[in-house]
Coordinates of C-alpha atoms and ligand atoms in Angstrom, one line a residue:
X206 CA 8.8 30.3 -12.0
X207 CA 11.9 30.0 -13.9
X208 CA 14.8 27.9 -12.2
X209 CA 18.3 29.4 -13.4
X210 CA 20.1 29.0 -10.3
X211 CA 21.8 26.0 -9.1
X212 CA 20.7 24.3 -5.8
X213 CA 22.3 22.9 -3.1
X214 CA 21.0 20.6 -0.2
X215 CA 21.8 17.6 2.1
X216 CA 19.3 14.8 0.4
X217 CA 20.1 12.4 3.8
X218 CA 18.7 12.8 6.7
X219 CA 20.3 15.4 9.1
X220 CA 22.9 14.0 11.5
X221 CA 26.2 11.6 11.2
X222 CA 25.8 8.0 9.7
X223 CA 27.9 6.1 7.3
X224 CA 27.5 8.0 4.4
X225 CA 25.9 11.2 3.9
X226 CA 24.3 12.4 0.2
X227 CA 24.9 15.9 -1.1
X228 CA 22.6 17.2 -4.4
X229 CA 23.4 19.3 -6.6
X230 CA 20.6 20.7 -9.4
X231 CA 21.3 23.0 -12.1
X232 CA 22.4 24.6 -15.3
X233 CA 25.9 24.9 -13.3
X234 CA 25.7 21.7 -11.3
X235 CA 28.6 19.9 -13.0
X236 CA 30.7 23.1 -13.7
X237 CA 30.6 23.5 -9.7
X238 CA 31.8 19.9 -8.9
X239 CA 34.1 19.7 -11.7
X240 CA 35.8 22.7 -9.5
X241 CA 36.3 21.2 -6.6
X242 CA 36.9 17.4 -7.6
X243 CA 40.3 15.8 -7.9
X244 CA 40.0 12.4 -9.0
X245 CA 41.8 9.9 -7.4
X246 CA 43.5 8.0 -10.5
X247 CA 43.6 10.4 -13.5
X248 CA 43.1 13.9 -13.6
X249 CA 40.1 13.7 -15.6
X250 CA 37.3 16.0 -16.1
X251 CA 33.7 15.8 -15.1
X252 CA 32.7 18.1 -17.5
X253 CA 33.6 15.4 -20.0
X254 CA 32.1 12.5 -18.6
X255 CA 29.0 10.7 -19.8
X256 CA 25.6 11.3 -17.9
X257 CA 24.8 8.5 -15.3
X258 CA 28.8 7.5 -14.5
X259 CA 30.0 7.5 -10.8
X260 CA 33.6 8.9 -9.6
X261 CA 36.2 8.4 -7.1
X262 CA 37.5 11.3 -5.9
X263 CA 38.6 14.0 -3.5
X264 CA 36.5 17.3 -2.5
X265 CA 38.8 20.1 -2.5
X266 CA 38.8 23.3 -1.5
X267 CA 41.7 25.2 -2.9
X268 CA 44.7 22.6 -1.7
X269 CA 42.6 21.4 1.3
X270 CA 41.4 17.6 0.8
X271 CA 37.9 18.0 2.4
X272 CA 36.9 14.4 1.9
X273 CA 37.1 11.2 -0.4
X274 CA 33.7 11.0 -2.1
X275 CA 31.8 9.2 -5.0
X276 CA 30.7 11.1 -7.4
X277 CA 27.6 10.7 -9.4
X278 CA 26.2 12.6 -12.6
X279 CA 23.2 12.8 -14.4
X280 CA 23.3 15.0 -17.2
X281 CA 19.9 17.2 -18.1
X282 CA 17.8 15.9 -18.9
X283 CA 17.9 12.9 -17.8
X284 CA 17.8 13.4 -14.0
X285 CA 15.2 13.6 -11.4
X286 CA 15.2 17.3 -11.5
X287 CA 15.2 17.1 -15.2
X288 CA 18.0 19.4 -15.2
X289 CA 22.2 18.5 -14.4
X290 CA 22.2 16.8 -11.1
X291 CA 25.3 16.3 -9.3
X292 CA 25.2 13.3 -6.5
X293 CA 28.4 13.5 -3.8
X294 CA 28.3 10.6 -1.3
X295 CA 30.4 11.4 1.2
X296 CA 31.2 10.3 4.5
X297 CA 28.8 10.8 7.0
X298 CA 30.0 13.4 9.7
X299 CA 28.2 16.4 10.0
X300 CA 31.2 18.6 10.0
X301 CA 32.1 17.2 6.2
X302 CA 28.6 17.7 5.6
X303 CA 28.6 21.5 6.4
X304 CA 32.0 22.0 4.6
X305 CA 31.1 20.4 1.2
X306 CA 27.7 22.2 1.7
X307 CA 29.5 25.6 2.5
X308 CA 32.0 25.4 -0.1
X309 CA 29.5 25.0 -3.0
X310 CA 27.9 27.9 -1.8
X311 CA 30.5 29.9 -1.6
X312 CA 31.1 28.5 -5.1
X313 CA 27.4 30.0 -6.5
X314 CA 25.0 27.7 -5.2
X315 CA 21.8 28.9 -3.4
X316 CA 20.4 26.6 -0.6
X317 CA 17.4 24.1 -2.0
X318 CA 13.9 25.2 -0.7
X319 CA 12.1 22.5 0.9
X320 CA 10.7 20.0 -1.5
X321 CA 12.8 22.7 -4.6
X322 CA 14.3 19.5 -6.1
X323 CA 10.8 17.8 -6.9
X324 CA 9.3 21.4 -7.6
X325 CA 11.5 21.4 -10.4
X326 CA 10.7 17.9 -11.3
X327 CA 7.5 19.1 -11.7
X328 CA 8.1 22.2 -14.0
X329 CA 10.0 20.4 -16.2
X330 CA 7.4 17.7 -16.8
X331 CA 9.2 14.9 -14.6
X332 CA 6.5 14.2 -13.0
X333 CA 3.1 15.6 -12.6
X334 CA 1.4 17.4 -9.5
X335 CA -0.4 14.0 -7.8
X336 CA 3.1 12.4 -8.6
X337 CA 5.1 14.9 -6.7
X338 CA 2.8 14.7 -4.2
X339 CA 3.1 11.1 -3.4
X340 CA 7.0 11.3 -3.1
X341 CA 6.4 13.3 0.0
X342 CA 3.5 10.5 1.1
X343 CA 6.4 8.2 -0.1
X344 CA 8.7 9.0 2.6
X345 CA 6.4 9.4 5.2
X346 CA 4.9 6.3 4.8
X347 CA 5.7 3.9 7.5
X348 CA 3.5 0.7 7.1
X349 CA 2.6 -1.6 3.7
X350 CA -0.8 -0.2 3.2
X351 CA 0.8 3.8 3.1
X352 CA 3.7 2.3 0.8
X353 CA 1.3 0.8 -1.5
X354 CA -0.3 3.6 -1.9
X355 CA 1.6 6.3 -2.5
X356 CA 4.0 4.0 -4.7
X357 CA 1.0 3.5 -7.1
X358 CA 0.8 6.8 -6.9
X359 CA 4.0 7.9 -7.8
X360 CA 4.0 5.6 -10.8
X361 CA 1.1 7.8 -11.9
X362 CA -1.9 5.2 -11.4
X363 CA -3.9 8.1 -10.2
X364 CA -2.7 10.5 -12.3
X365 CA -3.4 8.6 -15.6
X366 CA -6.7 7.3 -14.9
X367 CA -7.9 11.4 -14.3
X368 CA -6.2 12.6 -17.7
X369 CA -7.9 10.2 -19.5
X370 CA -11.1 10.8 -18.0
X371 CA -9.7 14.5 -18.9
X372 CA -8.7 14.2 -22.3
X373 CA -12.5 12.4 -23.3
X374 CA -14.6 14.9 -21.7
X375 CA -12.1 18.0 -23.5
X376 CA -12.5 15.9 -27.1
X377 CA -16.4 16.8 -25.9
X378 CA -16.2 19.8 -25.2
X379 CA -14.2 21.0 -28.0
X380 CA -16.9 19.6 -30.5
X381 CA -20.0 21.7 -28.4
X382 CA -17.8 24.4 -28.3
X383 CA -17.6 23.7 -32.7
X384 CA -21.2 23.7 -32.5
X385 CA -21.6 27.1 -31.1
X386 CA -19.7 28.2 -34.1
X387 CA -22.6 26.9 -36.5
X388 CA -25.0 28.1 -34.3
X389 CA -27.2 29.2 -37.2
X390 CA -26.6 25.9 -39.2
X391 CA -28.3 24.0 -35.9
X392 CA -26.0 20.6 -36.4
X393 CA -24.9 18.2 -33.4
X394 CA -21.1 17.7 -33.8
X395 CA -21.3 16.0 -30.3
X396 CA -23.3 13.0 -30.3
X397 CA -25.4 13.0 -27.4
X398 CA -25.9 9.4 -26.3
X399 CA -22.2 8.9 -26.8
X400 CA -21.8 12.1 -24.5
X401 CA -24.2 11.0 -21.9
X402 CA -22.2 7.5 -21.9
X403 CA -19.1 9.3 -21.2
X404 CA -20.4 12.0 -18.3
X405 CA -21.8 8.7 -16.8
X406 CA -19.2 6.8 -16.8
X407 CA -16.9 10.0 -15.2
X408 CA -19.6 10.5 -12.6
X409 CA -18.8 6.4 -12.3
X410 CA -14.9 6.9 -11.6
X411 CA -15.4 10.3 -9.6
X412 CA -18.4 8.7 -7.2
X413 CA -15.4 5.6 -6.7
X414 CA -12.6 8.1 -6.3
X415 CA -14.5 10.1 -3.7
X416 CA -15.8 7.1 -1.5
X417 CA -12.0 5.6 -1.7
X418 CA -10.8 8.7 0.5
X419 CA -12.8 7.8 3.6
X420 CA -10.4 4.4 3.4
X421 CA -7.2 6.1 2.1
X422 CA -7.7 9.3 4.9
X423 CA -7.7 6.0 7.7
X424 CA -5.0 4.3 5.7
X425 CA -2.6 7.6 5.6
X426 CA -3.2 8.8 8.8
X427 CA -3.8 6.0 10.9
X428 CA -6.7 4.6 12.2
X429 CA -7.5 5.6 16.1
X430 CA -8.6 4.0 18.8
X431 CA -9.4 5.0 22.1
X432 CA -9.3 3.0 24.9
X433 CA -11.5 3.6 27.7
X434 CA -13.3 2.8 31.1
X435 CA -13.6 3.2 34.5
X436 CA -10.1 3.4 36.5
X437 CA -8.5 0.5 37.5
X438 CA -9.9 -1.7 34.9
X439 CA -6.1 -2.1 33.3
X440 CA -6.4 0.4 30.0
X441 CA -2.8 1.6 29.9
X442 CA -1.8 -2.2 30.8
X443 CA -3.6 -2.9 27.4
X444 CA -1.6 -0.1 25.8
X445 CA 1.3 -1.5 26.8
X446 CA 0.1 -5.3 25.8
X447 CA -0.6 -3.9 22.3
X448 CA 1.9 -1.7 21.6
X449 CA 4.5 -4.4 23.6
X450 CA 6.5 -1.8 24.8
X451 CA 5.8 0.0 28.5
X452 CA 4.5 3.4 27.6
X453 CA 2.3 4.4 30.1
X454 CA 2.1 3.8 33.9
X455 CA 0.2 0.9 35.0
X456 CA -0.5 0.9 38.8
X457 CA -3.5 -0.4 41.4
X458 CA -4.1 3.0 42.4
X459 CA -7.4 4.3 40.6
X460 CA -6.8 7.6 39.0
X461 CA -3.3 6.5 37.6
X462 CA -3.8 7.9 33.9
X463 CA -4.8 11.7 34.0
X464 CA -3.7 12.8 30.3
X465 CA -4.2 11.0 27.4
X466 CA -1.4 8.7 25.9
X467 CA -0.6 8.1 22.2
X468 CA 1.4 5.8 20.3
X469 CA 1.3 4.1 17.1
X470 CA 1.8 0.5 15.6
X471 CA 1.1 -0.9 12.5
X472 CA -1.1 -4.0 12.5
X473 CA -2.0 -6.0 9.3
X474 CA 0.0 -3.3 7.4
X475 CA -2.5 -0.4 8.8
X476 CA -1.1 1.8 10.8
X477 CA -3.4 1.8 14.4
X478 CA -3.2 5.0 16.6
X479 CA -4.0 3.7 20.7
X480 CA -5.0 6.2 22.8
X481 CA -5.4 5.2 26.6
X482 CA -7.6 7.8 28.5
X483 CA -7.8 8.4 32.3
X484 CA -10.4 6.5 33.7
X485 CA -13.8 7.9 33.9
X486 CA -15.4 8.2 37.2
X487 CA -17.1 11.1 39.5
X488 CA -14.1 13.3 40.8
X489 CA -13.3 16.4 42.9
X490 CA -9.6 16.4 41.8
X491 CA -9.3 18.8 39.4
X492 CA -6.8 18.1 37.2
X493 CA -8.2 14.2 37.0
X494 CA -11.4 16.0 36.1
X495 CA -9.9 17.6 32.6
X496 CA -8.2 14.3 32.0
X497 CA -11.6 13.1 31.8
X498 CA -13.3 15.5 29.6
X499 CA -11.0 14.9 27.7
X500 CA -11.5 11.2 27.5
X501 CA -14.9 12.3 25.8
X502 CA -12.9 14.3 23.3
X503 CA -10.8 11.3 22.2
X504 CA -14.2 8.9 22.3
X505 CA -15.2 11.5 19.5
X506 CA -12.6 11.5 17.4
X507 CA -12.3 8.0 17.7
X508 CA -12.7 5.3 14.6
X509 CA -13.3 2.7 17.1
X510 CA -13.8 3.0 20.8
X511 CA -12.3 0.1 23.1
X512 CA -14.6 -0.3 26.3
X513 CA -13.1 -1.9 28.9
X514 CA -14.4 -3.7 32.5
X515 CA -13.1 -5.8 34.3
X516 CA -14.4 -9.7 34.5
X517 CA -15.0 -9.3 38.0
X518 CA -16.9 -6.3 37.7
X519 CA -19.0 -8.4 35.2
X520 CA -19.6 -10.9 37.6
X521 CA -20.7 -9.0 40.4
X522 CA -22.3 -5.8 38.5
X523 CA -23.9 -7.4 35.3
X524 CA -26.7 -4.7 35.5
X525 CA -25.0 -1.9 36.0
X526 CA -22.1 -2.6 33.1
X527 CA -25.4 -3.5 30.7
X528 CA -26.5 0.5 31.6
X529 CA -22.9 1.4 31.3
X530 CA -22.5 0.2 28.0
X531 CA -26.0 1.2 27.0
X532 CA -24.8 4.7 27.8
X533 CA -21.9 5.0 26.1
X534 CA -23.9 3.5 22.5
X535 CA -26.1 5.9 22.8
X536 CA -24.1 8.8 23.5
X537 CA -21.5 7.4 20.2
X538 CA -24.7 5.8 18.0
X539 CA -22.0 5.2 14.8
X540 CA -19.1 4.3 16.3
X541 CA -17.6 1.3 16.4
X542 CA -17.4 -0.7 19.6
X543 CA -15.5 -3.6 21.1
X544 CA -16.6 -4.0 25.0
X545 CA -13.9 -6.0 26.8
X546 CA -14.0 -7.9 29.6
X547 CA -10.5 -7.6 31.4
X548 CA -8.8 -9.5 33.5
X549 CA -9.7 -13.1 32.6
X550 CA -6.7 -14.5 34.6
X551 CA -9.2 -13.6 37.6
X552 CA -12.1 -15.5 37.1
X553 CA -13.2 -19.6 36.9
X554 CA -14.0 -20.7 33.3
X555 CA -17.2 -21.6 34.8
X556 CA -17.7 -17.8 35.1
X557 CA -16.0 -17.0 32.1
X558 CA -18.7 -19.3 30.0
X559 CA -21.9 -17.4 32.5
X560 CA -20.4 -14.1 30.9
X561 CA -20.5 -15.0 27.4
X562 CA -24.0 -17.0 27.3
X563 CA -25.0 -12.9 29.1
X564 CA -23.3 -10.6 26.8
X565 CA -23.2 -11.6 23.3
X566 CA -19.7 -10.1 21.2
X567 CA -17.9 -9.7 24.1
X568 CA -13.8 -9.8 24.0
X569 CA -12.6 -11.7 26.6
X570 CA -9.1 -10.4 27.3
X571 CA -6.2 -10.2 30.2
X572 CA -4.0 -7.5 29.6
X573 CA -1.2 -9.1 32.2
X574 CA -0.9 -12.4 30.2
X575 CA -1.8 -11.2 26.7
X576 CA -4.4 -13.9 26.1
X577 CA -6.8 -12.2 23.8
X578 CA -4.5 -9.5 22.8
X579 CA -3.8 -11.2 19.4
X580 CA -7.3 -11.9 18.3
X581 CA -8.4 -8.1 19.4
X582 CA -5.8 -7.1 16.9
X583 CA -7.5 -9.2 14.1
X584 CA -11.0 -7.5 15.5
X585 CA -9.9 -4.3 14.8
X586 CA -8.6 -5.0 11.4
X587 CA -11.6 -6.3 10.7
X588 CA -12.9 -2.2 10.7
X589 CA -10.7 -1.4 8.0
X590 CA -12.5 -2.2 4.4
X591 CA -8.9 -3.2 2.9
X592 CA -10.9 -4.3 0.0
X593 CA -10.2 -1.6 -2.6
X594 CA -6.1 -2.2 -1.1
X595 CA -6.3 -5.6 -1.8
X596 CA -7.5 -5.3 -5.6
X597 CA -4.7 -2.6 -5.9
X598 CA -7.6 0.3 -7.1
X599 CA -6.5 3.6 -6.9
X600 CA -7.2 5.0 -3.6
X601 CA -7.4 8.9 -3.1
X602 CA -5.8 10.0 0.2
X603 CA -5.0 13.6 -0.4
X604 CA -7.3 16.1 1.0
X605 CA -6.9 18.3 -2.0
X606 CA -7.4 15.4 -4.7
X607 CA -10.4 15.0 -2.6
X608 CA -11.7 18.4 -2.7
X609 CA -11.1 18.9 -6.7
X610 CA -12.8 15.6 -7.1
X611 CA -16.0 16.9 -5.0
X612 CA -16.1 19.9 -7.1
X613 CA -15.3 17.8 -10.4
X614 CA -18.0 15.6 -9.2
X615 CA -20.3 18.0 -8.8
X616 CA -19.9 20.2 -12.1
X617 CA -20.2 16.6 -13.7
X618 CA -23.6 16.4 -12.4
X619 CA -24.3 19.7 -13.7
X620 CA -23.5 18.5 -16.9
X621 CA -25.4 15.4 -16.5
X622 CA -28.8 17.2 -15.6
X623 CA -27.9 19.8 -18.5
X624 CA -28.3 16.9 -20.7
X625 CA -31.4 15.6 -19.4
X626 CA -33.0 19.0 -19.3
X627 CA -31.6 19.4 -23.3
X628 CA -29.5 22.4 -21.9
X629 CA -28.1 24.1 -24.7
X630 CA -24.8 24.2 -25.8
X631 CA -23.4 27.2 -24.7
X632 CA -24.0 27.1 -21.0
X633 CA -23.3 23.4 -21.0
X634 CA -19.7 23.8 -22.1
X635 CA -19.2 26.5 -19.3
X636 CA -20.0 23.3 -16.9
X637 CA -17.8 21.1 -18.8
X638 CA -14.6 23.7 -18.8
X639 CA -15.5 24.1 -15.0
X640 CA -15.0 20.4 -14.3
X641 CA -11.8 20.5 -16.6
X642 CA -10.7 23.0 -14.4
X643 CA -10.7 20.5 -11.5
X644 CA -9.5 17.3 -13.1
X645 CA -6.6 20.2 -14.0
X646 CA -6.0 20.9 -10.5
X647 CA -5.3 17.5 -9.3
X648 CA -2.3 16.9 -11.8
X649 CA -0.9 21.0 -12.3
X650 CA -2.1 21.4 -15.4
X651 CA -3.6 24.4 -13.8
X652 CA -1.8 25.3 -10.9
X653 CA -0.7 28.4 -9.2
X654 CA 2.8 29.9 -7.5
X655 CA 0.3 29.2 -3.7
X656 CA -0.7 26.4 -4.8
X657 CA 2.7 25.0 -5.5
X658 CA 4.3 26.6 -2.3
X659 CA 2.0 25.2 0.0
X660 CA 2.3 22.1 -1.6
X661 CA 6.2 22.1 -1.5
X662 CA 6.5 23.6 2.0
X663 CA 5.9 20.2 3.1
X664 CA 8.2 18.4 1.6
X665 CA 11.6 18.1 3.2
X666 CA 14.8 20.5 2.5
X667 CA 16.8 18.0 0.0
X668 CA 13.5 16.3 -1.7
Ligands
LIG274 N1 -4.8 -9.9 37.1 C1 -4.8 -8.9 36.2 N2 -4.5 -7.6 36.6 C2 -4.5 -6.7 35.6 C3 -4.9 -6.9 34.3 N3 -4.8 -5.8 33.6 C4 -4.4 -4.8 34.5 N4 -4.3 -5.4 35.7 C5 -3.9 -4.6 36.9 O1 -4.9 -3.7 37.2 C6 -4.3 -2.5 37.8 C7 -4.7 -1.3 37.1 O2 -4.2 -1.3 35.8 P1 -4.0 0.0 34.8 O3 -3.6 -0.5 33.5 O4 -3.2 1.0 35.5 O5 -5.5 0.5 34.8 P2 -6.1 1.7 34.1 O6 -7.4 1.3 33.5 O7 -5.2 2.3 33.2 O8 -6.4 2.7 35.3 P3 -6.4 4.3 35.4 O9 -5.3 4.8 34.6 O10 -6.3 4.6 36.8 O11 -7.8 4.7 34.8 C8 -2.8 -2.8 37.8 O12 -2.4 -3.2 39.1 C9 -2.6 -3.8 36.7 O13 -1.5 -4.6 37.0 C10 -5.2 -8.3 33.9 O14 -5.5 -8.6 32.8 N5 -5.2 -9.2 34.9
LIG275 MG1 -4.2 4.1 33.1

């Protein structure tokens, strides 16, 4: 992939606002602008200006002042891109947008591919595959724990600690690869306990690596949570409670939620996905009926599962709630449960202290005063092992770090038992460039034009 064009492409998001960003990329990137810029107090150049200066000026097209813009440069190689990147702020209407946009096409500019300006980054050894790949996790992250992530991330916290491990284990296996050389000779260039140390202590980082994604695939995606229960009992009057915003329809006729509702909030710096199901009861109504299978659906791909009765229910029905309940742990053994008893507001405190002293870990809760709401919150945060966050470790949260560290992982262990079983040399360094091979994939030191594409394709046009 060799990058001789010059690349055009609105880097703000799409739509009027105060100021709009234009970038330019290329060999011809400051040739192009110089065309079409008239500065405001001199007639200067930009041809002739230092790297990393901004400019007041006017876009023109021919004699026709398009727009007064700033002007930034950055001269290769010192730009994102690593080649000349042009920066014009403009203002932010969408018809001065198209124009400037237009006119450096006209000019010789190709439109940018999605995610073409970080691609390029990337060839020209701006920033490494897992790096690139967290600028896109970067902008889509939209609570603390996403942020922290991918900004450690980007600063190449995950990146470094696999190229070291890299580097060691390639020291290694140059010097067994040496001592296939001397084969006759029969000498140990690689010292084997100092070896074993080493494939231990990678098994060490990859086994932490690995186990880190069941936290960083929650932490990236969200964490959800279905809420669920007979009708009536006042799930979508949670939703609303937690998500303090009236999303779905709350009404005393049973039946009132027939298709799944989701939204999302971020609590604790997780981001928390509700999902409030139609209430589960025997039905002829059809349609009600598929709002209930799916209910089950959503209990399934649930992290945790919000049950919810109502107090009253508990008060009058204690024995059939306790089969309830029974029910649902055993259909959903590993999940994670909080049982709720709802609508507080409607019984004595008497009652309320009968209910507690009968079912141990219960929440109490009313949805219509939002007593309880708070400390369910802190319950469900409680789910989230935010320990590894907290210490800053490096958490993986991309599916395909995840699968090249399995398959690191597991030529590693190769290796390992290779040792044990005093494997010779030969067939042990096939193991050892195999896990290579994977620790490559993860930063593009081994990469391929798929590979790259898919990864780019979701990036956004002007990244
Ligand atoms: N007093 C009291 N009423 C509540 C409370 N929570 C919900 N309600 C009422 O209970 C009724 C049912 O509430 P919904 O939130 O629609 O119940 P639901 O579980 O979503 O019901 P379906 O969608 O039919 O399954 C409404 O009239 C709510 O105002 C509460 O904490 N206290
Ligand atoms: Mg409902």
């Amino acid at each position: 992939m060799i990058n001789n064009d010059t690349i055009v492409a609105l880097a703000t998001a799409s739509g009027s606002g105060a100021i709009a960003v234009i970038r330019l990329s290329g060999k011809d990137a400051i040739t192009y602008i110089d065309k079409h810029f008239r500065s405001v107090k001199d007639n200067k150049s930009l041809i002739n200006q230092k790297s990393h200066t901004i400019h007041l000026g006017h876009i023109i097209d021919g004699t026709r002042e398009i727009d007064e813009v700033l002007v930034s440069i950055f001269k290769n190689p010192n730009s994102y891109t690593g080649e000349s990147v042009v920066e014009i702020s403009c203002h932010g209407s969408q018809y001065i947008q198209q124009e400037i946009i237009q006119l450096f096409l006209r000019t010789g500019c190709r439109m940018a591919n999605a995610g073409e300006f970080t691609l390029r980054a990337f060839l020209n050894g701006k920033l490494d595959l897992s790096q690139a790949e967290a600028v896109a996790d970067l902008i889509a992250s939209d609570n603390a724990a996403s942020h922290q992530i991918a900004m450690q991330q980007m600063r190449g916290g995950f990146s470094s600690e696999i190229a070291k491990l890299r580097e060691e284990l390639m020291n290694f296996a140059s010097l067994i690869e040496l001592e296939l050389d001397f084969a006759e000779e029969d000498v140990e260039f690689a010292d084997r306990s100092e070896f074993k140390e080493l494939i231990d202590r990678i098994s060490f980082v990859l086994k932490r690596l690995i186990d880190s994604f069941a936290v960083g695939n929650v932490i990236k995606n969200g964490i959800p949570v279905a809420i669920v229960g007979e009708p009536n009992v006042g799930k979508s009057t949670l939703l609303n409670a937690l998500l303090n915003e009236e999303r779905a329809i709350v009404s005393d006729i049973a039946g009132t939620t027939r298709d799944a509702i989701e939204d999302e909030i971020s609590i604790g710096g997780i981001g928390f996905r509700f999902i409030d199901t139609a209430g589960i009861r025997e039905t002829e109504d059809i349609v009600e009926s598929i709002g209930i299978k799916k209910t089950f659906e959503k209990m399934e791909q649930a992290q945790v599962v919000v049950l919810l009765f109502s107090a009253e229910e508990f008060k009058t029905e204690s024995q059939r709630l306790k089969v309830e309940i029974e029910k649902i742990k055993n259909r959903f053994p590993q999940k994670p449960l909080v049982i709720i008893a709802n609508k507080i507001d409607k019984i004595t405190n008497d009652e309320l202290g009968k209910l507690q002293s009968q079912f141990i870990n219960l929440h109490l809760l009313s949805a219509k005063t939002g007593v309880g709401v708070e400390s369910l919150k802190d319950k469900l945060t409680g789910f989230v092992n935010t320990g590894a966050l907290r210490n800053n470790e490096t958490i993986v949260t991309n599916t395909r770090h995840y699968d090249s560290l399995l398959k690191a992982f597991e030529e590693i262990n190769k290796v390992k038992s290779g040792l044990e079983m005093g494997l010779s040399g030969d067939l042990m360094a096939i193991d050892i460039r195999q896990s290579l091979f994977h620790f490559g994939e993860i930063t593009g030191e081994i990469t391929t034009d798929d590979l790259l594409g898919n990864i780019f394709a979701n990036f956004c046009i002007g990244k």
